[in-house]
Amino acid sequence: MTQLPDSSLSRLFDPQGIAIVGASATPGKIGAMPVTLLRQHGYAGRIVPVNPRADAIQGLPAVSGLDALDADIDLAILAVPAAHAAQALERARPGQIGAAVVFTSGFSETGASGAAQQERLCAAARERGIRLLGPNCLGFMNVRRKVYATFSPAPANGIVPPGGIGMVSQSGAFGAYAYSMARERGLGLSHWISTGNEADIDVADCIEWLANDADTRVIMAYMEGCRNGPKLRRALAAARAADKPVVVTKIGRTQAGAQAAASHTAALAGDDAVYDALFRQYGALRARTIEEFFNLGYALDTWKRLPGGRRLGIFTISGGVGALMADEAHDAALALPEPSAAAQARLLERVPFASGRNPVDVTGQAVSEPGLLLATADDILADGRYDALAVFLAAAGSSEALWPTFEAFAREMQARHPGVPLAISALFPPARRRELERQGCLVFPDPSAAIRTIGAVASLADHAGVDADAGMPEAVPAAGAPLLEAYNEVQAMELLRQAGLPATPCTLATDEDAAVRAAAALGGAVAMKVVSPDIVHKSDVGGVKLNIAGEDALRAAYAGIMDSVRRHRPEARIDGVLVAPMAPKGVECIAGVHCDPVFGPVVMFGLGGVFVEVLKDVSFRLAPFGRAVALEMIREIKGHALLQGARGAPPCDIVALADALAALSRFAHARRADFSSVEINPLLALAEGQGALALDAVVLRANAAA
Amino acid sequence: MTQLPDSSLSRLFDPQGIAIVGASATPGKIGAMPVTLLRQHGYAGRIVPVNPRADAIQGLPAVSGLDALDADIDLAILAVPAAHAAQALERARPGQIGAAVVFTSGFSETGASGAAQQERLCAAARERGIRLLGPNCLGFMNVRRKVYATFSPAPANGIVPPGGIGMVSQSGAFGAYAYSMARERGLGLSHWISTGNEADIDVADCIEWLANDADTRVIMAYMEGCRNGPKLRRALAAARAADKPVVVTKIGRTQAGAQAAASHTAALAGDDAVYDALFRQYGALRARTIEEFFNLGYALDTWKRLPGGRRLGIFTISGGVGALMADEAHDAALALPEPSAAAQARLLERVPFASGRNPVDVTGQAVSEPGLLLATADDILADGRYDALAVFLAAAGSSEALWPTFEAFAREMQARHPGVPLAISALFPPARRRELERQGCLVFPDPSAAIRTIGAVASLADHAGVDADAGMPEAVPAAGAPLLEAYNEVQAMELLRQAGLPATPCTLATDEDAAVRAAAALGGAVAMKVVSPDIVHKSDVGGVKLNIAGEDALRAAYAGIMDSVRRHRPEARIDGVLVAPMAPKGVECIAGVHCDPVFGPVVMFGLGGVFVEVLKDVSFRLAPFGRAVALEMIREIKGHALLQGARGAPPCDIVALADALAALSRFAHARRADFSSVEINPLLALAEGQGALALDAVVLRANAAA
């Protein structure tokens, strides 16, 4: 059951009538373009030009202001200067207008006085129950209903046909370029939306609306930043729930890009790594380039079924290019299983010099033997070994004589093997390409782009069973004790233990007797560490003793630590000495939480030492999440092999590690008002079946960090 | 001075007359295509069909065999079945024919009997001084001289104009596809060559010939493998010496690709990492995809000057896409310096809402103010801060009305700032795009592709001053002692010391007295290690003692080692105990040499521990090389930051490290007949000014490894 779209946005995006404030008769003026486009493309609703200095505009009767309208109207387009926009809206009666699109610039993007104009505009809209798109935007198009509420010049160079892609862009320039690219690539759009300054409606609203729009199958979004993280998260969850893939380009991946973005966009950007985590968590495909953005949108829109997994068959008439494609498949983490022995034998019977492995090279013989491609594909796909097929036809693809062969191949593939989506790489003339696309077959001139695209789309299948946030959980019970001013290591570990994390038992001893008692309770040799809010590098001041056993040694160690620390740092406050068991063998990891200003608590995971400090090899997810997401974030780090038992060590208990991360995420979410950051370092990954163990932690209160 | 091309290949690639053996009158037959193409495109030389069953072919008088030719002829095309090819050639008189191209398949690629056919063909050619292209190849084209010695169907769909790109492909299918791509991309070719089975002439020969060919400015090569490494190295050196950039695609980058390549190509592939090292060493640009292959060829051919460095100016009419381009610039290791304060101020005067930093966003104002782009570029380029400029024009690029603005911009940029190559990203119609390209301006629909291409091409400038092999050096003096059967650690270190490497002093002690004397000679505490050809993990058997000082302790340590080792491994042969100074502090690196079957000794460098073992973070270069190449290989590893003083450590002596690698490479090259592998582990990088130090080494004799 598809949920009905938010009705307030439906009046905007599917209006029954449109008033154009500032409508103009002068071609090329921003007030002329929507009137022209709406009429030219046959918009079926009512069009009312609003212009106090004309009785008619482009042949349509005009009214002098919104108050002069004889009836309610869904949409008002404001194509008047910033100084007059609020005033124009203020003439509307409450309830009279459903939504407004404001084209003009000169608002918050220009500084303080513009921001004041924008605030007045927003207030006018709010008071009248009007949803607002813009200001400083190119407007939108509902392609199927022929609503051209835009002054973008892009449709003037040729329009995009109706189709299943809903496209939303924060940037008008990107949006206009993307519209033109869609036309060049032969894609069809349901909606095209530019959000501009996002005074009210933002990219997240549009994604959520498109997720619920019956005309939209695929969502393509471009964003520069976002002010409301939870809303974006909800929108991506809605798209996921509606089974509509989202392709997103977000600028500021790198420091250079983030700086450039910050100097450009007024939106509070948040940390790019957090956006990346968000997109991974909700299975939104992040495109790094405009080309990738379109390759992904193209594949998701053109294929009638998406690959159900990562098993790729490569099929070529040139072994060398097959190897090139295998290289790319490796990079895209696609598997290349071999065809069945029977299928291989059958091919070699037909073509003795062919290669029956994967890549399957049917050789140039495919050119002289029209049925060879299809017969081989039938054999190879007979036993369900492949989730997608990539075919390279070399220069033969442009041959007029061979077109019937290739067309029949694509058609029959769709009929006989609809569960194995197909991508062909060849240089077809545009009309031929369109023909294959209509049959649900992708066409790429560059075989590597085909493979990369298949790899990215296949990742949706990996992720299909993962519950991105494990529901919004009940708050975990608050720690028994009231909130403290600050948490020392022992208190921090206790807090995590109560939150369900495996924390090593540790006791704060404030004298020798207590240290002896604590060690006796633990049994075996212990580690002892000074606990002081003023001392970070404990070893440097003689504040750590390891492997201490026996009462005398314990007393001596306690005294030794106190003595050395007081000598080195006479001014330091000392809480006592932490007594803990010696750590078992394991791989040192780090887990942490920090509070992103836009998205709230974010959990980090990485391996200790150089991996975090030098290689920055870490992964992030938004709290809260469950085991499946935690497993994804563990598998994502590059040093992951170390947890699988590299260098002769046994494999680690990755599930226990994942559960610890999930527990940390639930704690962070539930107590997000109380705590601003947590760092567990090290979090020890023990051998399989033996769990994970937090050895030390730093917990900071919200607003407690100076 | 351009060296004259090898004259024997000139008769092949620039023939004055061509005989076609197996010439046919039947359209579409492989013996018909070259006759048709040569005549159709106006080849000016003599064309002689050879066919025993016809007096004339396609209107040209035919002869019955090569022996029936009335004069010498430069080139014979053999379009006859494998079984008749050798025989056909055997009819030629020695010296009569300069070269032969053999189209047909059925030779070594099909197995043993085909290999025998190929051997007979080669012998016939060799005996008559005939250079051979193929067999099993699509032939070649000399585009300028209209020599279409090919049966590729690609030219039938439209020919590529003459131009500066020489293209050579081992694979016919790739070659044909590349020819079609070149046509689609509007590139011009000097030559197009397909080498097939490479019975005589291989890709390296063609690269070297193109390097010396006056019509060729850029070389594009596709290869699957290579049997003669030194020849390929020489060819790349020749291209470098002639200042002709080489773009190369070599399949088998990954394991999946290498397997696929191995199953396809008969050429011994060698290790892909070694090819990669070779390409880096000689500044050949390796393209991973066909698209990248063409983007690079396109840039190198279209730009009239190449970027002199990595400083990029980004220029947009949309801030958001500027940030996207900055992201890509970061990934491509391009720097984005800011314009001068004066230039920034001038832009903000003109457009208050512009962004004067880099990316420079002139905003949509560029559309309404035709001179803005050029005026801003003039300001920004005034003080020589940029090596290249990338411009994004968004959808405005497709505007008919704005074309004069953009055309004038590109033209004036070329006139006023010829030293700053320009790439524009926009969706121009094809004819417009060609117009800009004629002015030396690159055009890319995808701005990220523009940035990536600039980054790759700019790397040629980085590398410009580097002497790739530091000349072929004199052999280093052989070690004084004769070659031993096997080298223990002490002997290995001595060998490296004699080769000019900084090796820690160490002595083999065979009794306690000797150990005491050795320690006394060194002064200070020492490390002691058992030396045995049978014991790899010395610590596990109590074979290592560290930080030993004083006669008693030395004697006890010696005895303790011997005792423990004999207890654990009674059967082990023991050479004695190595005595060495305790190692200073430093970053542990690994350097090694192995012998590639195709390319000979290859030097490896990496950081120790997880970097090599888990992350495989290593770099390679072909021996021998000098300091500059060694510095490149050190900078190339991902963990490079650790050598620059990460985690509070002082920066390392990278020059000393480089000199050690260069010395190792000279040793490996000079003694390549004697030694098959060297591993120095650890090679310690000490603090700046303190050098590097090899602490331990394993050296294996050539053919000594079982």
CSV table of N, CA, C and O in Angstrom, one decimal, chain A residues 110 173 177 180 222 224 249 251-254 257 260-261 264 288-291 318-320 323-324 327-328 330-331 353 359 394-395 426-427 445-448 610 613-615 642 647, chain B residues 110 173 177 180 222 224 249 251-254 257 260-261 264 288-291 318-320 323-324 327-328 330-331 353 359 394-395 426-427 445-448 610 613-615 642 647:
chain,number,residue,atom,x,y,z
A,110,THR,N,22.1,36.7,0.5
A,110,THR,CA,22.9,38.0,0.3
A,110,THR,C,23.3,38.7,1.5
A,110,THR,O,24.0,39.7,1.5
A,173,ALA,N,21.7,25.7,-10.5
A,173,ALA,CA,22.6,25.5,-11.6
A,173,ALA,C,22.8,24.0,-11.8
A,173,ALA,O,22.8,23.5,-13.0
A,177,TYR,N,21.5,21.8,-15.1
A,177,TYR,CA,22.5,20.9,-15.8
A,177,TYR,C,22.0,19.5,-15.8
A,177,TYR,O,22.0,18.8,-16.8
A,180,SER,N,19.3,18.9,-18.3
A,180,SER,CA,19.8,18.8,-19.6
A,180,SER,C,20.5,17.5,-19.8
A,180,SER,O,20.4,16.8,-20.9
A,222,TYR,N,20.4,16.0,-5.2
A,222,TYR,CA,21.6,16.7,-5.1
A,222,TYR,C,21.5,17.7,-3.9
A,222,TYR,O,20.6,18.4,-3.8
A,224,GLU,N,23.7,20.2,-0.8
A,224,GLU,CA,25.0,20.8,-0.4
A,224,GLU,C,25.1,20.7,1.2
A,224,GLU,O,26.2,20.7,1.7
A,249,THR,N,23.9,13.0,-4.6
A,249,THR,CA,25.2,13.6,-4.7
A,249,THR,C,25.2,14.7,-3.6
A,249,THR,O,24.3,15.5,-3.5
A,251,ILE,N,27.9,17.5,-2.0
A,251,ILE,CA,29.2,18.1,-2.1
A,251,ILE,C,29.9,18.1,-0.8
A,251,ILE,O,29.3,18.0,0.3
A,252,GLY,N,31.2,18.3,-0.8
A,252,GLY,CA,32.0,18.5,0.4
A,252,GLY,C,32.5,17.2,1.0
A,252,GLY,O,32.7,17.0,2.2
A,253,ARG,N,32.8,16.2,0.1
A,253,ARG,CA,33.4,14.9,0.5
A,253,ARG,C,34.7,15.1,1.1
A,253,ARG,O,35.1,14.4,2.0
A,254,THR,N,35.5,16.0,0.6
A,254,THR,CA,36.9,16.2,1.0
A,254,THR,C,37.0,17.5,1.7
A,254,THR,O,36.1,18.3,1.6
A,257,GLY,N,36.6,20.3,-0.8
A,257,GLY,CA,35.3,20.4,-1.2
A,257,GLY,C,34.4,21.0,-0.1
A,257,GLY,O,33.5,21.9,-0.4
A,260,ALA,N,35.0,24.7,0.1
A,260,ALA,CA,34.3,25.4,-1.0
A,260,ALA,C,32.8,25.4,-0.8
A,260,ALA,O,32.2,26.4,-1.0
A,261,ALA,N,32.3,24.3,-0.2
A,261,ALA,CA,30.9,24.2,0.0
A,261,ALA,C,30.5,25.3,1.1
A,261,ALA,O,29.5,26.0,1.0
A,264,HIS,N,30.1,28.6,0.0
A,264,HIS,CA,29.0,28.8,-1.0
A,264,HIS,C,27.6,28.7,-0.3
A,264,HIS,O,26.7,29.5,-0.6
A,288,ARG,N,29.7,10.2,-6.6
A,288,ARG,CA,30.7,11.2,-6.4
A,288,ARG,C,30.8,12.2,-7.5
A,288,ARG,O,31.4,13.2,-7.4
A,289,THR,N,30.3,11.8,-8.6
A,289,THR,CA,30.4,12.7,-9.8
A,289,THR,C,29.0,12.7,-10.5
A,289,THR,O,28.2,11.9,-10.3
A,290,ILE,N,28.9,13.7,-11.3
A,290,ILE,CA,27.6,13.9,-12.1
A,290,ILE,C,27.4,12.7,-13.0
A,290,ILE,O,26.3,12.2,-13.1
A,291,GLU,N,28.5,12.2,-13.5
A,291,GLU,CA,28.4,11.0,-14.4
A,291,GLU,C,27.9,9.8,-13.7
A,291,GLU,O,27.0,9.1,-14.1
A,318,SER,N,35.8,-10.4,-26.9
A,318,SER,CA,37.2,-10.1,-26.9
A,318,SER,C,37.7,-10.4,-25.5
A,318,SER,O,37.4,-9.7,-24.5
A,319,GLY,N,38.6,-11.4,-25.4
A,319,GLY,CA,39.1,-11.8,-24.1
A,319,GLY,C,39.8,-10.7,-23.4
A,319,GLY,O,39.7,-10.5,-22.2
A,320,GLY,N,40.6,-9.8,-24.1
A,320,GLY,CA,41.3,-8.8,-23.4
A,320,GLY,C,40.4,-7.8,-22.7
A,320,GLY,O,40.6,-7.5,-21.5
A,323,ALA,N,39.1,-9.2,-19.5
A,323,ALA,CA,40.0,-9.1,-18.4
A,323,ALA,C,39.9,-7.6,-17.8
A,323,ALA,O,39.9,-7.5,-16.6
A,324,LEU,N,39.8,-6.7,-18.7
A,324,LEU,CA,39.7,-5.3,-18.2
A,324,LEU,C,38.4,-5.2,-17.3
A,324,LEU,O,38.4,-4.5,-16.3
A,327,ASP,N,38.9,-6.8,-14.0
A,327,ASP,CA,39.6,-5.9,-13.1
A,327,ASP,C,38.6,-4.9,-12.4
A,327,ASP,O,38.7,-4.7,-11.2
A,328,GLU,N,37.7,-4.4,-13.2
A,328,GLU,CA,36.8,-3.4,-12.6
A,328,GLU,C,35.8,-4.1,-11.7
A,328,GLU,O,35.4,-3.6,-10.7
A,330,HIS,N,36.4,-6.7,-9.8
A,330,HIS,CA,37.2,-6.8,-8.6
A,330,HIS,C,37.1,-5.6,-7.7
A,330,HIS,O,36.8,-5.6,-6.5
A,331,ASP,N,37.4,-4.4,-8.4
A,331,ASP,CA,37.3,-3.2,-7.6
A,331,ASP,C,35.9,-2.9,-7.1
A,331,ASP,O,35.7,-2.2,-6.1
A,353,PHE,N,38.1,-22.3,-29.6
A,353,PHE,CA,39.0,-21.3,-29.1
A,353,PHE,C,38.4,-20.3,-28.1
A,353,PHE,O,39.0,-19.4,-27.7
A,359,PRO,N,35.4,-14.1,-17.0
A,359,PRO,CA,34.7,-13.7,-18.3
A,359,PRO,C,34.6,-14.8,-19.3
A,359,PRO,O,35.6,-15.5,-19.6
A,394,ALA,N,32.3,-4.9,-28.5
A,394,ALA,CA,33.4,-4.3,-29.3
A,394,ALA,C,32.8,-3.4,-30.4
A,394,ALA,O,31.6,-3.0,-30.3
A,395,ALA,N,33.6,-3.3,-31.5
A,395,ALA,CA,33.1,-2.4,-32.6
A,395,ALA,C,32.0,-3.1,-33.3
A,395,ALA,O,31.3,-2.4,-34.1
A,426,ALA,N,28.8,-1.2,-26.0
A,426,ALA,CA,29.0,-1.1,-27.4
A,426,ALA,C,28.7,0.4,-27.8
A,426,ALA,O,28.1,1.1,-27.1
A,427,LEU,N,29.1,0.7,-29.0
A,427,LEU,CA,28.9,2.1,-29.6
A,427,LEU,C,27.7,2.0,-30.5
A,427,LEU,O,27.8,2.1,-31.7
A,445,PRO,N,28.9,3.0,-23.4
A,445,PRO,CA,30.0,2.9,-24.3
A,445,PRO,C,31.3,2.4,-23.6
A,445,PRO,O,32.0,1.7,-24.2
A,446,ASP,N,31.4,2.7,-22.3
A,446,ASP,CA,32.6,2.3,-21.5
A,446,ASP,C,32.2,1.0,-20.7
A,446,ASP,O,31.4,1.1,-19.8
A,447,PRO,N,32.8,-0.1,-21.0
A,447,PRO,CA,32.4,-1.3,-20.3
A,447,PRO,C,32.7,-1.2,-18.8
A,447,PRO,O,32.0,-1.8,-17.9
A,448,SER,N,33.7,-0.4,-18.4
A,448,SER,CA,34.0,-0.3,-17.0
A,448,SER,C,32.9,0.5,-16.3
A,448,SER,O,32.6,0.2,-15.1
A,610,VAL,N,48.0,2.8,14.7
A,610,VAL,CA,48.2,3.6,13.4
A,610,VAL,C,46.9,3.6,12.5
A,610,VAL,O,46.7,4.5,11.8
A,613,GLU,N,45.1,6.5,14.0
A,613,GLU,CA,45.8,7.7,14.1
A,613,GLU,C,46.5,8.2,12.8
A,613,GLU,O,46.5,9.4,12.5
A,614,VAL,N,47.0,7.2,12.0
A,614,VAL,CA,47.7,7.6,10.8
A,614,VAL,C,46.8,7.4,9.6
A,614,VAL,O,46.6,8.2,8.7
A,615,LEU,N,46.1,6.2,9.6
A,615,LEU,CA,45.4,5.9,8.4
A,615,LEU,C,43.9,6.4,8.4
A,615,LEU,O,43.2,6.3,7.4
A,642,LEU,N,42.4,-7.8,9.9
A,642,LEU,CA,43.1,-8.0,11.2
A,642,LEU,C,42.1,-8.7,12.2
A,642,LEU,O,42.5,-9.4,13.1
A,647,ARG,N,47.8,-12.6,10.3
A,647,ARG,CA,49.1,-12.8,10.9
A,647,ARG,C,49.0,-14.0,11.9
A,647,ARG,O,49.6,-13.9,13.0
B,110,THR,N,46.0,-21.1,-31.2
B,110,THR,CA,45.1,-22.2,-31.2
B,110,THR,C,45.8,-23.5,-30.7
B,110,THR,O,45.1,-24.6,-30.7
B,173,ALA,N,40.1,-6.7,-31.2
B,173,ALA,CA,38.8,-6.2,-30.8
B,173,ALA,C,38.9,-4.9,-30.0
B,173,ALA,O,38.1,-3.9,-30.3
B,177,TYR,N,37.5,-1.2,-31.4
B,177,TYR,CA,36.6,-0.4,-30.6
B,177,TYR,C,37.3,1.0,-30.4
B,177,TYR,O,36.6,2.0,-30.4
B,180,SER,N,36.8,3.2,-33.3
B,180,SER,CA,35.5,3.8,-33.3
B,180,SER,C,35.3,4.9,-32.3
B,180,SER,O,34.7,5.9,-32.5
B,222,TYR,N,47.5,-0.3,-25.9
B,222,TYR,CA,46.8,-1.2,-25.1
B,222,TYR,C,47.6,-2.5,-25.1
B,222,TYR,O,48.0,-3.0,-26.2
B,224,GLU,N,48.3,-6.6,-23.2
B,224,GLU,CA,47.8,-7.7,-22.3
B,224,GLU,C,49.0,-8.3,-21.6
B,224,GLU,O,48.8,-8.7,-20.5
B,249,THR,N,46.9,1.2,-21.5
B,249,THR,CA,46.0,0.4,-20.7
B,249,THR,C,46.5,-1.0,-20.8
B,249,THR,O,46.8,-1.5,-21.8
B,251,ILE,N,45.7,-4.8,-19.2
B,251,ILE,CA,44.8,-5.6,-18.4
B,251,ILE,C,45.5,-6.4,-17.3
B,251,ILE,O,46.7,-6.6,-17.3
B,252,GLY,N,44.7,-6.9,-16.4
B,252,GLY,CA,45.2,-7.7,-15.3
B,252,GLY,C,45.7,-6.9,-14.1
B,252,GLY,O,46.6,-7.3,-13.4
B,253,ARG,N,45.1,-5.8,-13.8
B,253,ARG,CA,45.4,-5.0,-12.6
B,253,ARG,C,45.2,-5.7,-11.4
B,253,ARG,O,45.9,-5.6,-10.4
B,254,THR,N,44.1,-6.5,-11.3
B,254,THR,CA,43.6,-7.2,-10.1
B,254,THR,C,43.8,-8.7,-10.4
B,254,THR,O,44.0,-9.1,-11.5
B,257,GLY,N,41.3,-9.9,-12.8
B,257,GLY,CA,41.6,-9.5,-14.2
B,257,GLY,C,42.8,-10.3,-14.7
B,257,GLY,O,42.9,-10.7,-15.9
B,260,ALA,N,41.8,-13.7,-15.7
B,260,ALA,CA,41.1,-13.6,-17.0
B,260,ALA,C,42.1,-13.4,-18.1
B,260,ALA,O,42.0,-14.0,-19.2
B,261,ALA,N,43.1,-12.5,-17.9
B,261,ALA,CA,44.1,-12.2,-18.9
B,261,ALA,C,44.9,-13.5,-19.2
B,261,ALA,O,45.2,-13.8,-20.4
B,264,HIS,N,43.4,-15.8,-21.5
B,264,HIS,CA,43.2,-15.3,-22.8
B,264,HIS,C,44.4,-15.2,-23.6
B,264,HIS,O,44.5,-15.5,-24.8
B,288,ARG,N,42.9,3.1,-16.4
B,288,ARG,CA,42.3,1.9,-15.9
B,288,ARG,C,41.0,1.5,-16.7
B,288,ARG,O,40.6,0.4,-16.7
B,289,THR,N,40.5,2.4,-17.4
B,289,THR,CA,39.3,2.2,-18.2
B,289,THR,C,39.4,2.7,-19.6
B,289,THR,O,40.3,3.6,-19.9
B,290,ILE,N,38.6,2.3,-20.5
B,290,ILE,CA,38.6,2.8,-21.9
B,290,ILE,C,38.3,4.3,-21.9
B,290,ILE,O,38.9,5.0,-22.6
B,291,GLU,N,37.4,4.7,-21.0
B,291,GLU,CA,37.1,6.1,-21.0
B,291,GLU,C,38.2,6.9,-20.5
B,291,GLU,O,38.5,8.0,-21.1
B,318,SER,N,28.4,28.2,-10.7
B,318,SER,CA,27.6,27.6,-9.6
B,318,SER,C,28.5,27.1,-8.5
B,318,SER,O,29.3,26.2,-8.7
B,319,GLY,N,28.3,27.7,-7.4
B,319,GLY,CA,29.2,27.3,-6.2
B,319,GLY,C,29.1,25.9,-5.9
B,319,GLY,O,30.2,25.3,-5.6
B,320,GLY,N,27.9,25.3,-5.9
B,320,GLY,CA,27.8,23.9,-5.5
B,320,GLY,C,28.7,23.0,-6.4
B,320,GLY,O,29.4,22.1,-5.8
B,323,ALA,N,32.2,23.1,-5.6
B,323,ALA,CA,32.7,22.3,-4.4
B,323,ALA,C,32.8,20.8,-4.9
B,323,ALA,O,33.8,20.1,-4.4
B,324,LEU,N,31.9,20.4,-5.7
B,324,LEU,CA,32.1,19.0,-6.3
B,324,LEU,C,33.4,18.8,-7.0
B,324,LEU,O,34.1,17.8,-6.9
B,327,ASP,N,36.2,18.7,-4.5
B,327,ASP,CA,36.3,17.3,-4.0
B,327,ASP,C,37.2,16.5,-4.9
B,327,ASP,O,38.1,15.7,-4.5
B,328,GLU,N,36.9,16.5,-6.2
B,328,GLU,CA,37.6,15.7,-7.2
B,328,GLU,C,39.1,16.2,-7.3
B,328,GLU,O,40.0,15.3,-7.4
B,330,HIS,N,40.8,17.4,-4.9
B,330,HIS,CA,41.5,16.8,-3.8
B,330,HIS,C,41.9,15.4,-4.0
B,330,HIS,O,43.1,15.0,-3.8
B,331,ASP,N,41.0,14.6,-4.6
B,331,ASP,CA,41.3,13.2,-4.9
B,331,ASP,C,42.4,13.1,-5.9
B,331,ASP,O,43.1,12.1,-5.9
B,353,PHE,N,28.0,39.1,-4.8
B,353,PHE,CA,27.6,37.8,-4.2
B,353,PHE,C,28.5,36.7,-4.7
B,353,PHE,O,28.3,35.5,-4.5
B,359,PRO,N,37.4,27.2,-5.4
B,359,PRO,CA,36.7,27.6,-6.6
B,359,PRO,C,36.2,29.0,-6.6
B,359,PRO,O,35.7,29.5,-5.6
B,394,ALA,N,27.6,25.0,-16.5
B,394,ALA,CA,26.2,24.5,-16.2
B,394,ALA,C,25.4,24.5,-17.5
B,394,ALA,O,26.0,24.3,-18.6
B,395,ALA,N,24.1,24.6,-17.4
B,395,ALA,CA,23.2,24.4,-18.5
B,395,ALA,C,23.4,25.6,-19.5
B,395,ALA,O,23.0,25.5,-20.7
B,426,ALA,N,30.6,21.5,-20.0
B,426,ALA,CA,29.2,22.0,-20.4
B,426,ALA,C,28.7,21.0,-21.4
B,426,ALA,O,29.5,20.2,-21.9
B,427,LEU,N,27.4,21.2,-21.7
B,427,LEU,CA,26.8,20.3,-22.7
B,427,LEU,C,26.7,21.0,-24.1
B,427,LEU,O,25.7,21.5,-24.5
B,445,PRO,N,31.5,16.8,-20.7
B,445,PRO,CA,30.2,17.0,-20.1
B,445,PRO,C,30.3,16.8,-18.5
B,445,PRO,O,29.6,17.5,-17.8
B,446,ASP,N,31.1,16.0,-18.0
B,446,ASP,CA,31.2,15.7,-16.6
B,446,ASP,C,32.4,16.5,-16.0
B,446,ASP,O,33.6,16.2,-16.4
B,447,PRO,N,32.2,17.5,-15.2
B,447,PRO,CA,33.3,18.3,-14.6
B,447,PRO,C,34.3,17.5,-13.9
B,447,PRO,O,35.5,17.8,-13.9
B,448,SER,N,33.8,16.4,-13.2
B,448,SER,CA,34.8,15.5,-12.5
B,448,SER,C,35.8,14.9,-13.4
B,448,SER,O,36.9,14.7,-13.1
B,610,VAL,N,52.0,-4.3,10.1
B,610,VAL,CA,50.7,-4.4,9.4
B,610,VAL,C,50.7,-3.7,8.1
B,610,VAL,O,49.9,-4.1,7.2
B,613,GLU,N,52.1,-6.4,5.9
B,613,GLU,CA,51.5,-7.7,6.0
B,613,GLU,C,50.0,-7.7,5.8
B,613,GLU,O,49.4,-8.6,5.2
B,614,VAL,N,49.3,-6.7,6.4
B,614,VAL,CA,47.9,-6.6,6.3
B,614,VAL,C,47.4,-5.7,5.2
B,614,VAL,O,46.6,-6.0,4.3
B,615,LEU,N,48.1,-4.5,5.1
B,615,LEU,CA,47.6,-3.5,4.1
B,615,LEU,C,48.2,-3.6,2.8
B,615,LEU,O,47.8,-3.0,1.8
B,642,LEU,N,53.8,8.4,8.3
B,642,LEU,CA,54.6,7.9,9.4
B,642,LEU,C,56.0,8.3,9.3
B,642,LEU,O,56.7,8.3,10.3
B,647,ARG,N,52.4,11.1,14.9
B,647,ARG,CA,52.3,10.7,16.3
B,647,ARG,C,53.5,11.2,17.1
B,647,ARG,O,54.0,10.6,18.0
